[in-house]
Tab-separated table of C-alpha atoms and ligand atoms in Angstrom:
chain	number	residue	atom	x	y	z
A	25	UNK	CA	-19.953	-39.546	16.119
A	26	UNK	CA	-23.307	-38.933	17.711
A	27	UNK	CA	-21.854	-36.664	20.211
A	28	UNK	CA	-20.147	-34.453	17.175
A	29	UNK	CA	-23.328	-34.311	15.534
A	30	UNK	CA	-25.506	-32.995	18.909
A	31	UNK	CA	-22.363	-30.550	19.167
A	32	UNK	CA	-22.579	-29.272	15.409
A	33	UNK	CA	-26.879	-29.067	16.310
A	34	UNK	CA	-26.068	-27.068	19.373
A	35	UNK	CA	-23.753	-24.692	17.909
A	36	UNK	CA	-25.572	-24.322	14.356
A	37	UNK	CA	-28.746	-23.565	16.637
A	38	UNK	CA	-26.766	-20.990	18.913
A	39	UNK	CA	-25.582	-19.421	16.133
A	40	UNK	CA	-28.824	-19.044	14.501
A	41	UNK	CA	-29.867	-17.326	17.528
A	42	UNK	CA	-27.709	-15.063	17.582
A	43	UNK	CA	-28.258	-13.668	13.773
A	44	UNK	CA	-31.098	-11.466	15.098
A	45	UNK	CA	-29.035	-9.733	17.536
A	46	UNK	CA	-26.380	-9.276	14.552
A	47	UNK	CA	-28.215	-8.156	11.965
A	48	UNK	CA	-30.209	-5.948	14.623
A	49	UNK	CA	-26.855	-4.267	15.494
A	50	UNK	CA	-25.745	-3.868	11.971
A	51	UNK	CA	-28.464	-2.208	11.154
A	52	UNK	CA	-28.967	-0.208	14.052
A	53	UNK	CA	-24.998	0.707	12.953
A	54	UNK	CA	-26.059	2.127	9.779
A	55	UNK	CA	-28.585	3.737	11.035
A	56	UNK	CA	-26.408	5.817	12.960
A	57	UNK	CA	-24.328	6.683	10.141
A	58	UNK	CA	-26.112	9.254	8.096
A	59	UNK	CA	-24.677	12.183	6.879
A	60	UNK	CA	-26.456	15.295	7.611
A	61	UNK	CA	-27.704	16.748	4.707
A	62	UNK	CA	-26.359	20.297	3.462
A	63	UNK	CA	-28.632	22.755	2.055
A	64	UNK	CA	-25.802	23.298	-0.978
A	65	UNK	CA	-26.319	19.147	-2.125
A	66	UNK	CA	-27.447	18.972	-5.826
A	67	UNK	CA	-30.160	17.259	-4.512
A	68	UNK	CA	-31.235	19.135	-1.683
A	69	UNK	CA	-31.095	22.114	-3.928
A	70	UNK	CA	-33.630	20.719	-6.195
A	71	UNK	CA	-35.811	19.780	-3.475
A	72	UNK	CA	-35.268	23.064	-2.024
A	73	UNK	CA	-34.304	21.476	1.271
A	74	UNK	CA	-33.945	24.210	4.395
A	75	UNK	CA	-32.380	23.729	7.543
A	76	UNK	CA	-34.922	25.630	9.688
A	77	UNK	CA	-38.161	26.320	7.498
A	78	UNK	CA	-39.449	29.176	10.381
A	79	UNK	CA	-36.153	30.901	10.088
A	80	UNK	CA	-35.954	31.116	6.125
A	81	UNK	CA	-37.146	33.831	4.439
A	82	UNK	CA	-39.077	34.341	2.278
A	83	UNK	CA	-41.016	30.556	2.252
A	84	UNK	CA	-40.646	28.535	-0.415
A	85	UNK	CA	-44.087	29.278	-2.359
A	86	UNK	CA	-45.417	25.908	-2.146
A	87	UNK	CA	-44.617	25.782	1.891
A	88	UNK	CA	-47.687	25.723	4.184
A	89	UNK	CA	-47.675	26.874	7.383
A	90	UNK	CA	-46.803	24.111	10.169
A	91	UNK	CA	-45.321	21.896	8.091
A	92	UNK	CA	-41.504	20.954	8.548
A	93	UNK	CA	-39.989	17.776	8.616
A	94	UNK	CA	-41.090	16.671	12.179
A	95	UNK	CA	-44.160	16.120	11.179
A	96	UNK	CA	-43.721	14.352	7.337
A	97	UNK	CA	-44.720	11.495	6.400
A	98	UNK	CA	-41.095	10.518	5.131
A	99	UNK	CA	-39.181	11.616	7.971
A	100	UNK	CA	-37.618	8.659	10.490
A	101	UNK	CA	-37.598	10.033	14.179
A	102	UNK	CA	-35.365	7.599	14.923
A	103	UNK	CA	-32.621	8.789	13.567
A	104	UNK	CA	-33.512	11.885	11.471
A	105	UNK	CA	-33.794	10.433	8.141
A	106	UNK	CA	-35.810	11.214	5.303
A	107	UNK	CA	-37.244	8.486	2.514
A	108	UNK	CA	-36.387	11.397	0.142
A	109	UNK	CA	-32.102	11.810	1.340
A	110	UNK	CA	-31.134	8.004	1.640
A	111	UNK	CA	-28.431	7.817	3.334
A	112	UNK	CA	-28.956	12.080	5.048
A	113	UNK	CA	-30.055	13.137	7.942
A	114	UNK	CA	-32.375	15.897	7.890
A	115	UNK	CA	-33.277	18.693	10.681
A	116	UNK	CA	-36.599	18.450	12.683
A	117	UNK	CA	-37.256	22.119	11.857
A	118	UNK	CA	-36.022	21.606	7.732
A	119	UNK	CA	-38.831	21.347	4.895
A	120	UNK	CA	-38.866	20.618	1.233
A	121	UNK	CA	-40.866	20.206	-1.868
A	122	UNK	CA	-41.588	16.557	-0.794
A	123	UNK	CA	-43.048	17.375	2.415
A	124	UNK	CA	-46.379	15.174	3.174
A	125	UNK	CA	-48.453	15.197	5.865
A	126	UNK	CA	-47.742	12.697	8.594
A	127	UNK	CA	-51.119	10.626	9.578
A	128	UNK	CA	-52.570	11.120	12.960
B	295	SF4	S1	-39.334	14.741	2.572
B	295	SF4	FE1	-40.134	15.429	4.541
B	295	SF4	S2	-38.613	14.759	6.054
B	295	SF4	FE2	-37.630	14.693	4.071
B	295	SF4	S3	-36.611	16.681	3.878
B	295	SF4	FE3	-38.607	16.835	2.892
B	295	SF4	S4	-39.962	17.662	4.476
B	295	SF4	FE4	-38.127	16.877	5.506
């Protein structure tokens, strides 16, 4: 009986260590998973979402020079996502109406 118990310990504790590395990978799984955005998406549209900011023309009037998804605040380098397109991937180069300024 003792033995079973120490067993059950060992493998409840191995498990346990092992949830990290799961839920790690799950996520990391997900991560990987995003859909790029399209310019056409209702949403994108609203946000008037480009592509390649430097190669539209004309700017979107409230666009400011330098700015372009690379360097917003809401933009994941990890894996090109954007706070603003759950689930998206954006373009390094695109820019919308949400773009803020990534701290130093
Ligand atoms: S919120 Fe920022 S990262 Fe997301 S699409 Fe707009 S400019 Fe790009």
């Amino acid at each position: 009986m003792r033995q079973s118990r120490r067993r059950f310990i060992k493998t409840a504790l191995a498990s346990l260590a092992a949830m990290p590395a799961i839920f790690s990978s799950r996520i990391q799984a997900a991560e990987e998973q995003l859909i790029p955005l399209q310019e056409s998406d209702t949403m994108a549209v609203q946000f008037q979402y480009k592509d390649d900011i430097e190669a539209t023309d004309p700017k979107p009037s409230n666009f400011k020079p330098g700015s372009d998804c690379a360097n917003c605040l809401l933009f994941k380098p990890g894996n090109n996502g954007c706070g603003i397109f759950p689930g998206k991937s954006v373009k390094p180069k695109g820019w919308c109406l949400a773009w803020a300024p990534r701290p130093n």
